[in-house]
C-alpha cells in the first residue's frame, strides 16, 4: 500500500462548492481569523482506506478542557522553516482554558483575544505545536475508539514556543452550521 499515492490521488479531487461561515472575519491586527472555518463539497465520494476515514463531529458546545487531542499536518517542523516533512506529522496537545491561553500569551508580550469560537491547545513550556503550513488541519480527539474533529488549526505566534499555545477554531461552536452545510 502506497500511502503517498493514495493521498496524492485524493488531492486531485475537485470541489464543486465552497461554503464559508458567514461570520468569518479576518482581523489583520490580531493576525488570526474569527470563525476560521469552511466546508468544501467534493465532486465525488472519497474512497475510504485504512488511513483515510471519516471523522465524527462533536456535540454542540461540547467542552474538551484538559483533554489531549492530536494536531496533524504537513507544516514546518520548526519556526520559520520552509522545509516540509515527507510524512504526515502529529503531536499530542492538551486543550487549555481560553483565559489561561490569553495570560500565557500576555506573559510573552502578545496581547491576543481568544473568542468563544476558538480554543487553545498546547503546553506552557512549548515543545509541541502545530506550525506554519498546518493551517486548516485537524485537532482530533479519540474517545471510545472513535475520532472526533474538535479543532481546526487556525493561528499561532511562532511554533512550539514557551507560553504560546496553538489557536484553533472550536468545531463544537459551529457544528450546527457545519452539519447544515453537509446535509444540504
PDB file of C-alpha atoms in Angstrom:
ATOM      1  CA  UNK A   1       0.000   0.000   0.000  1.00  0.00           C
ATOM      2  CA  UNK A   2       1.432   3.358  -1.016  1.00  0.00           C
ATOM      3  CA  UNK A   3       0.019   5.992   1.325  1.00  0.00           C
ATOM      4  CA  UNK A   4       1.654   8.812  -0.649  1.00  0.00           C
ATOM      5  CA  UNK A   5      -0.037   7.791  -3.922  1.00  0.00           C
ATOM      6  CA  UNK A   6      -3.396   7.498  -2.148  1.00  0.00           C
ATOM      7  CA  UNK A   7      -3.040  10.969  -0.674  1.00  0.00           C
ATOM      8  CA  UNK A   8      -1.830  12.381  -3.992  1.00  0.00           C
ATOM      9  CA  UNK A   9      -4.923  10.928  -5.722  1.00  0.00           C
ATOM     10  CA  UNK A  10      -7.180  12.391  -3.053  1.00  0.00           C
ATOM     11  CA  UNK A  11      -5.635  15.828  -3.525  1.00  0.00           C
ATOM     12  CA  UNK A  12      -6.544  15.805  -7.223  1.00  0.00           C
ATOM     13  CA  UNK A  13     -10.251  15.584  -6.484  1.00  0.00           C
ATOM     14  CA  UNK A  14     -12.071  18.776  -7.326  1.00  0.00           C
ATOM     15  CA  UNK A  15     -14.507  20.539  -5.091  1.00  0.00           C
ATOM     16  CA  UNK A  16     -17.822  21.665  -6.524  1.00  0.00           C
ATOM     17  CA  UNK A  17     -18.915  24.051  -3.799  1.00  0.00           C
ATOM     18  CA  UNK A  18     -17.284  26.100  -1.084  1.00  0.00           C
ATOM     19  CA  UNK A  19     -19.167  27.309   1.999  1.00  0.00           C
ATOM     20  CA  UNK A  20     -17.607  29.934   4.227  1.00  0.00           C
ATOM     21  CA  UNK A  21     -19.073  30.678   7.640  1.00  0.00           C
ATOM     22  CA  UNK A  22     -20.995  33.949   7.233  1.00  0.00           C
ATOM     23  CA  UNK A  23     -19.420  35.294  10.440  1.00  0.00           C
ATOM     24  CA  UNK A  24     -15.890  34.831   9.058  1.00  0.00           C
ATOM     25  CA  UNK A  25     -13.852  37.935   9.772  1.00  0.00           C
ATOM     26  CA  UNK A  26     -10.126  38.169   9.297  1.00  0.00           C
ATOM     27  CA  UNK A  27      -8.785  40.673  11.769  1.00  0.00           C
ATOM     28  CA  UNK A  28      -5.382  41.609  10.407  1.00  0.00           C
ATOM     29  CA  UNK A  29      -4.303  43.473  13.552  1.00  0.00           C
ATOM     30  CA  UNK A  30      -4.692  40.315  15.637  1.00  0.00           C
ATOM     31  CA  UNK A  31      -3.221  38.199  12.798  1.00  0.00           C
ATOM     32  CA  UNK A  32      -5.810  35.482  13.205  1.00  0.00           C
ATOM     33  CA  UNK A  33      -9.339  34.941  11.982  1.00  0.00           C
ATOM     34  CA  UNK A  34     -12.682  34.717  13.701  1.00  0.00           C
ATOM     35  CA  UNK A  35     -14.915  31.863  12.541  1.00  0.00           C
ATOM     36  CA  UNK A  36     -11.982  30.432  10.595  1.00  0.00           C
ATOM     37  CA  UNK A  37     -13.904  27.500   9.100  1.00  0.00           C
ATOM     38  CA  UNK A  38     -15.086  26.453   5.645  1.00  0.00           C
ATOM     39  CA  UNK A  39     -16.701  23.344   4.152  1.00  0.00           C
ATOM     40  CA  UNK A  40     -15.708  22.011   0.730  1.00  0.00           C
ATOM     41  CA  UNK A  41     -18.026  19.693  -1.211  1.00  0.00           C
ATOM     42  CA  UNK A  42     -16.046  17.281  -3.422  1.00  0.00           C
ATOM     43  CA  UNK A  43     -17.018  16.260  -6.944  1.00  0.00           C
ATOM     44  CA  UNK A  44     -17.164  12.561  -5.979  1.00  0.00           C
ATOM     45  CA  UNK A  45     -17.145  10.417  -2.827  1.00  0.00           C
ATOM     46  CA  UNK A  46     -13.859   9.784  -1.049  1.00  0.00           C
ATOM     47  CA  UNK A  47     -12.636   6.183  -1.195  1.00  0.00           C
ATOM     48  CA  UNK A  48     -12.084   5.097   2.409  1.00  0.00           C
ATOM     49  CA  UNK A  49      -8.946   3.134   3.226  1.00  0.00           C
ATOM     50  CA  UNK A  50      -7.235   2.142   6.475  1.00  0.00           C
ATOM     51  CA  UNK A  51      -5.526   5.562   6.590  1.00  0.00           C
ATOM     52  CA  UNK A  52      -8.361   7.616   5.008  1.00  0.00           C
ATOM     53  CA  UNK A  53     -11.546   7.505   7.079  1.00  0.00           C
ATOM     54  CA  UNK A  54     -14.408   9.772   8.126  1.00  0.00           C
ATOM     55  CA  UNK A  55     -14.272  11.621  11.428  1.00  0.00           C
ATOM     56  CA  UNK A  56     -17.093  12.399  13.855  1.00  0.00           C
ATOM     57  CA  UNK A  57     -18.232  15.895  14.742  1.00  0.00           C
ATOM     58  CA  UNK A  58     -18.547  16.861  18.420  1.00  0.00           C
ATOM     59  CA  UNK A  59     -21.796  17.802  20.107  1.00  0.00           C
ATOM     60  CA  UNK A  60     -22.749  21.474  20.080  1.00  0.00           C
ATOM     61  CA  UNK A  61     -20.779  23.449  22.701  1.00  0.00           C
ATOM     62  CA  UNK A  62     -19.054  20.284  23.942  1.00  0.00           C
ATOM     63  CA  UNK A  63     -16.066  21.168  26.130  1.00  0.00           C
ATOM     64  CA  UNK A  64     -12.754  19.343  25.826  1.00  0.00           C
ATOM     65  CA  UNK A  65     -10.870  21.296  28.500  1.00  0.00           C
ATOM     66  CA  UNK A  66      -7.982  19.275  29.924  1.00  0.00           C
ATOM     67  CA  UNK A  67      -8.288  16.515  27.341  1.00  0.00           C
ATOM     68  CA  UNK A  68      -5.500  15.663  24.922  1.00  0.00           C
ATOM     69  CA  UNK A  69      -6.015  15.985  21.193  1.00  0.00           C
ATOM     70  CA  UNK A  70      -3.803  15.271  18.232  1.00  0.00           C
ATOM     71  CA  UNK A  71      -2.892  18.060  15.812  1.00  0.00           C
ATOM     72  CA  UNK A  72      -1.817  16.728  12.424  1.00  0.00           C
ATOM     73  CA  UNK A  73      -0.328  18.353   9.366  1.00  0.00           C
ATOM     74  CA  UNK A  74       2.328  18.749   6.727  1.00  0.00           C
ATOM     75  CA  UNK A  75       3.587  22.078   8.066  1.00  0.00           C
ATOM     76  CA  UNK A  76       7.043  23.227   9.101  1.00  0.00           C
ATOM     77  CA  UNK A  77       8.916  21.233  11.719  1.00  0.00           C
ATOM     78  CA  UNK A  78      10.362  24.379  13.294  1.00  0.00           C
ATOM     79  CA  UNK A  79       9.526  28.091  13.278  1.00  0.00           C
ATOM     80  CA  UNK A  80      10.414  29.942  10.089  1.00  0.00           C
ATOM     81  CA  UNK A  81      11.492  26.833   8.184  1.00  0.00           C
ATOM     82  CA  UNK A  82      10.464  26.461   4.544  1.00  0.00           C
ATOM     83  CA  UNK A  83      11.227  22.741   4.664  1.00  0.00           C
ATOM     84  CA  UNK A  84       8.229  20.425   4.856  1.00  0.00           C
ATOM     85  CA  UNK A  85       8.154  16.829   6.066  1.00  0.00           C
ATOM     86  CA  UNK A  86       7.742  13.888   3.696  1.00  0.00           C
ATOM     87  CA  UNK A  87       5.394  12.162   6.140  1.00  0.00           C
ATOM     88  CA  UNK A  88       2.331  13.433   7.948  1.00  0.00           C
ATOM     89  CA  UNK A  89       3.247  14.751  11.400  1.00  0.00           C
ATOM     90  CA  UNK A  90       1.102  14.625  14.555  1.00  0.00           C
ATOM     91  CA  UNK A  91       1.561  15.884  18.112  1.00  0.00           C
ATOM     92  CA  UNK A  92      -0.497  15.409  21.252  1.00  0.00           C
ATOM     93  CA  UNK A  93      -1.527  18.660  22.927  1.00  0.00           C
ATOM     94  CA  UNK A  94      -3.811  19.416  25.885  1.00  0.00           C
ATOM     95  CA  UNK A  95      -6.827  21.687  25.400  1.00  0.00           C
ATOM     96  CA  UNK A  96      -6.437  24.649  27.758  1.00  0.00           C
ATOM     97  CA  UNK A  97      -8.758  27.358  29.039  1.00  0.00           C
ATOM     98  CA  UNK A  98      -9.108  30.391  26.748  1.00  0.00           C
ATOM     99  CA  UNK A  99      -8.355  32.919  29.528  1.00  0.00           C
ATOM    100  CA  UNK A 100      -5.280  30.927  30.565  1.00  0.00           C
ATOM    101  CA  UNK A 101      -4.187  30.946  26.925  1.00  0.00           C
ATOM    102  CA  UNK A 102      -4.522  34.740  26.835  1.00  0.00           C
ATOM    103  CA  UNK A 103      -2.484  35.076  30.058  1.00  0.00           C
ATOM    104  CA  UNK A 104       0.280  32.838  28.721  1.00  0.00           C
ATOM    105  CA  UNK A 105       0.476  34.901  25.538  1.00  0.00           C
ATOM    106  CA  UNK A 106       0.483  38.174  27.530  1.00  0.00           C
ATOM    107  CA  UNK A 107       3.425  36.871  29.579  1.00  0.00           C
ATOM    108  CA  UNK A 108       5.309  36.889  26.250  1.00  0.00           C
ATOM    109  CA  UNK A 109       4.152  40.392  25.327  1.00  0.00           C
ATOM    110  CA  UNK A 110       1.432  39.143  22.953  1.00  0.00           C
ATOM    111  CA  UNK A 111      -1.953  40.746  23.545  1.00  0.00           C
ATOM    112  CA  UNK A 112      -4.453  38.347  21.964  1.00  0.00           C
ATOM    113  CA  UNK A 113      -8.174  37.784  22.495  1.00  0.00           C
ATOM    114  CA  UNK A 114      -9.323  34.167  22.321  1.00  0.00           C
ATOM    115  CA  UNK A 115     -13.024  34.291  21.437  1.00  0.00           C
ATOM    116  CA  UNK A 116     -15.586  31.599  22.246  1.00  0.00           C
ATOM    117  CA  UNK A 117     -15.370  30.124  18.736  1.00  0.00           C
ATOM    118  CA  UNK A 118     -11.656  29.489  19.318  1.00  0.00           C
ATOM    119  CA  UNK A 119      -9.778  27.096  21.542  1.00  0.00           C
ATOM    120  CA  UNK A 120      -6.162  26.802  22.559  1.00  0.00           C
ATOM    121  CA  UNK A 121      -4.101  23.662  22.854  1.00  0.00           C
ATOM    122  CA  UNK A 122      -0.508  23.330  23.908  1.00  0.00           C
ATOM    123  CA  UNK A 123       1.953  23.183  26.757  1.00  0.00           C
ATOM    124  CA  UNK A 124       3.146  26.040  28.987  1.00  0.00           C
ATOM    125  CA  UNK A 125       6.710  25.056  28.200  1.00  0.00           C
ATOM    126  CA  UNK A 126       6.109  24.746  24.452  1.00  0.00           C
ATOM    127  CA  UNK A 127       7.882  21.834  22.696  1.00  0.00           C
ATOM    128  CA  UNK A 128       4.815  20.512  20.785  1.00  0.00           C
ATOM    129  CA  UNK A 129       2.562  22.522  18.483  1.00  0.00           C
ATOM    130  CA  UNK A 130       1.173  22.942  15.002  1.00  0.00           C
ATOM    131  CA  UNK A 131       3.241  25.232  12.774  1.00  0.00           C
ATOM    132  CA  UNK A 132       3.229  27.259   9.541  1.00  0.00           C
ATOM    133  CA  UNK A 133       1.628  25.178   6.804  1.00  0.00           C
ATOM    134  CA  UNK A 134      -0.622  23.223   9.184  1.00  0.00           C
ATOM    135  CA  UNK A 135      -3.495  25.740   8.954  1.00  0.00           C
ATOM    136  CA  UNK A 136      -6.800  24.071   8.125  1.00  0.00           C
ATOM    137  CA  UNK A 137      -5.578  20.771   9.532  1.00  0.00           C
ATOM    138  CA  UNK A 138      -7.336  18.810  12.270  1.00  0.00           C
ATOM    139  CA  UNK A 139      -7.147  18.785  16.040  1.00  0.00           C
ATOM    140  CA  UNK A 140      -8.590  15.348  16.775  1.00  0.00           C
ATOM    141  CA  UNK A 141      -9.560  13.540  19.936  1.00  0.00           C
ATOM    142  CA  UNK A 142     -10.128   9.804  20.340  1.00  0.00           C
ATOM    143  CA  UNK A 143     -12.915   8.662  22.604  1.00  0.00           C
ATOM    144  CA  UNK A 144     -14.214   5.079  22.845  1.00  0.00           C
ATOM    145  CA  UNK A 145     -12.344   4.090  19.658  1.00  0.00           C
ATOM    146  CA  UNK A 146     -13.979   6.921  17.669  1.00  0.00           C
ATOM    147  CA  UNK A 147     -12.188  10.024  16.443  1.00  0.00           C
ATOM    148  CA  UNK A 148     -13.743  13.487  16.747  1.00  0.00           C
ATOM    149  CA  UNK A 149     -12.750  16.701  14.978  1.00  0.00           C
ATOM    150  CA  UNK A 150     -12.601  19.156  17.887  1.00  0.00           C
ATOM    151  CA  UNK A 151     -10.500  21.897  16.321  1.00  0.00           C
ATOM    152  CA  UNK A 152      -9.113  23.263  13.068  1.00  0.00           C
ATOM    153  CA  UNK A 153      -5.600  24.734  13.040  1.00  0.00           C
ATOM    154  CA  UNK A 154      -6.083  28.486  12.708  1.00  0.00           C
ATOM    155  CA  UNK A 155      -3.312  30.640  14.170  1.00  0.00           C
ATOM    156  CA  UNK A 156      -0.306  30.853  16.390  1.00  0.00           C
ATOM    157  CA  UNK A 157       2.617  33.068  17.258  1.00  0.00           C
ATOM    158  CA  UNK A 158       5.630  31.052  16.151  1.00  0.00           C
ATOM    159  CA  UNK A 159       5.616  27.299  16.855  1.00  0.00           C
ATOM    160  CA  UNK A 160       6.096  25.249  19.993  1.00  0.00           C
ATOM    161  CA  UNK A 161       7.375  28.249  21.953  1.00  0.00           C
ATOM    162  CA  UNK A 162       7.051  28.631  25.714  1.00  0.00           C
ATOM    163  CA  UNK A 163       3.743  30.276  26.675  1.00  0.00           C
ATOM    164  CA  UNK A 164       2.422  30.384  23.102  1.00  0.00           C
ATOM    165  CA  UNK A 165      -0.048  27.516  22.587  1.00  0.00           C
ATOM    166  CA  UNK A 166      -1.694  26.986  19.217  1.00  0.00           C
ATOM    167  CA  UNK A 167      -5.020  28.660  18.416  1.00  0.00           C
ATOM    168  CA  UNK A 168      -7.713  26.559  16.753  1.00  0.00           C
ATOM    169  CA  UNK A 169     -11.240  27.050  15.505  1.00  0.00           C
ATOM    170  CA  UNK A 170     -13.580  25.360  18.046  1.00  0.00           C
ATOM    171  CA  UNK A 171     -15.680  22.952  15.927  1.00  0.00           C
ATOM    172  CA  UNK A 172     -18.281  22.450  18.696  1.00  0.00           C
ATOM    173  CA  UNK A 173     -19.123  26.157  18.356  1.00  0.00           C
ATOM    174  CA  UNK A 174     -20.116  25.894  14.675  1.00  0.00           C
ATOM    175  CA  UNK A 175     -21.149  22.235  14.453  1.00  0.00           C
ATOM    176  CA  UNK A 176     -24.780  23.153  13.665  1.00  0.00           C
ATOM    177  CA  UNK A 177     -23.664  25.220  10.670  1.00  0.00           C
ATOM    178  CA  UNK A 178     -21.216  22.511   9.524  1.00  0.00           C
ATOM    179  CA  UNK A 179     -23.938  19.838   9.787  1.00  0.00           C
ATOM    180  CA  UNK A 180     -26.396  22.055   7.887  1.00  0.00           C
ATOM    181  CA  UNK A 181     -23.922  22.526   5.013  1.00  0.00           C
ATOM    182  CA  UNK A 182     -23.029  18.822   4.914  1.00  0.00           C
ATOM    183  CA  UNK A 183     -26.681  17.740   4.876  1.00  0.00           C
ATOM    184  CA  UNK A 184     -27.912  20.312   2.329  1.00  0.00           C
TER     185      UNK A 184
END
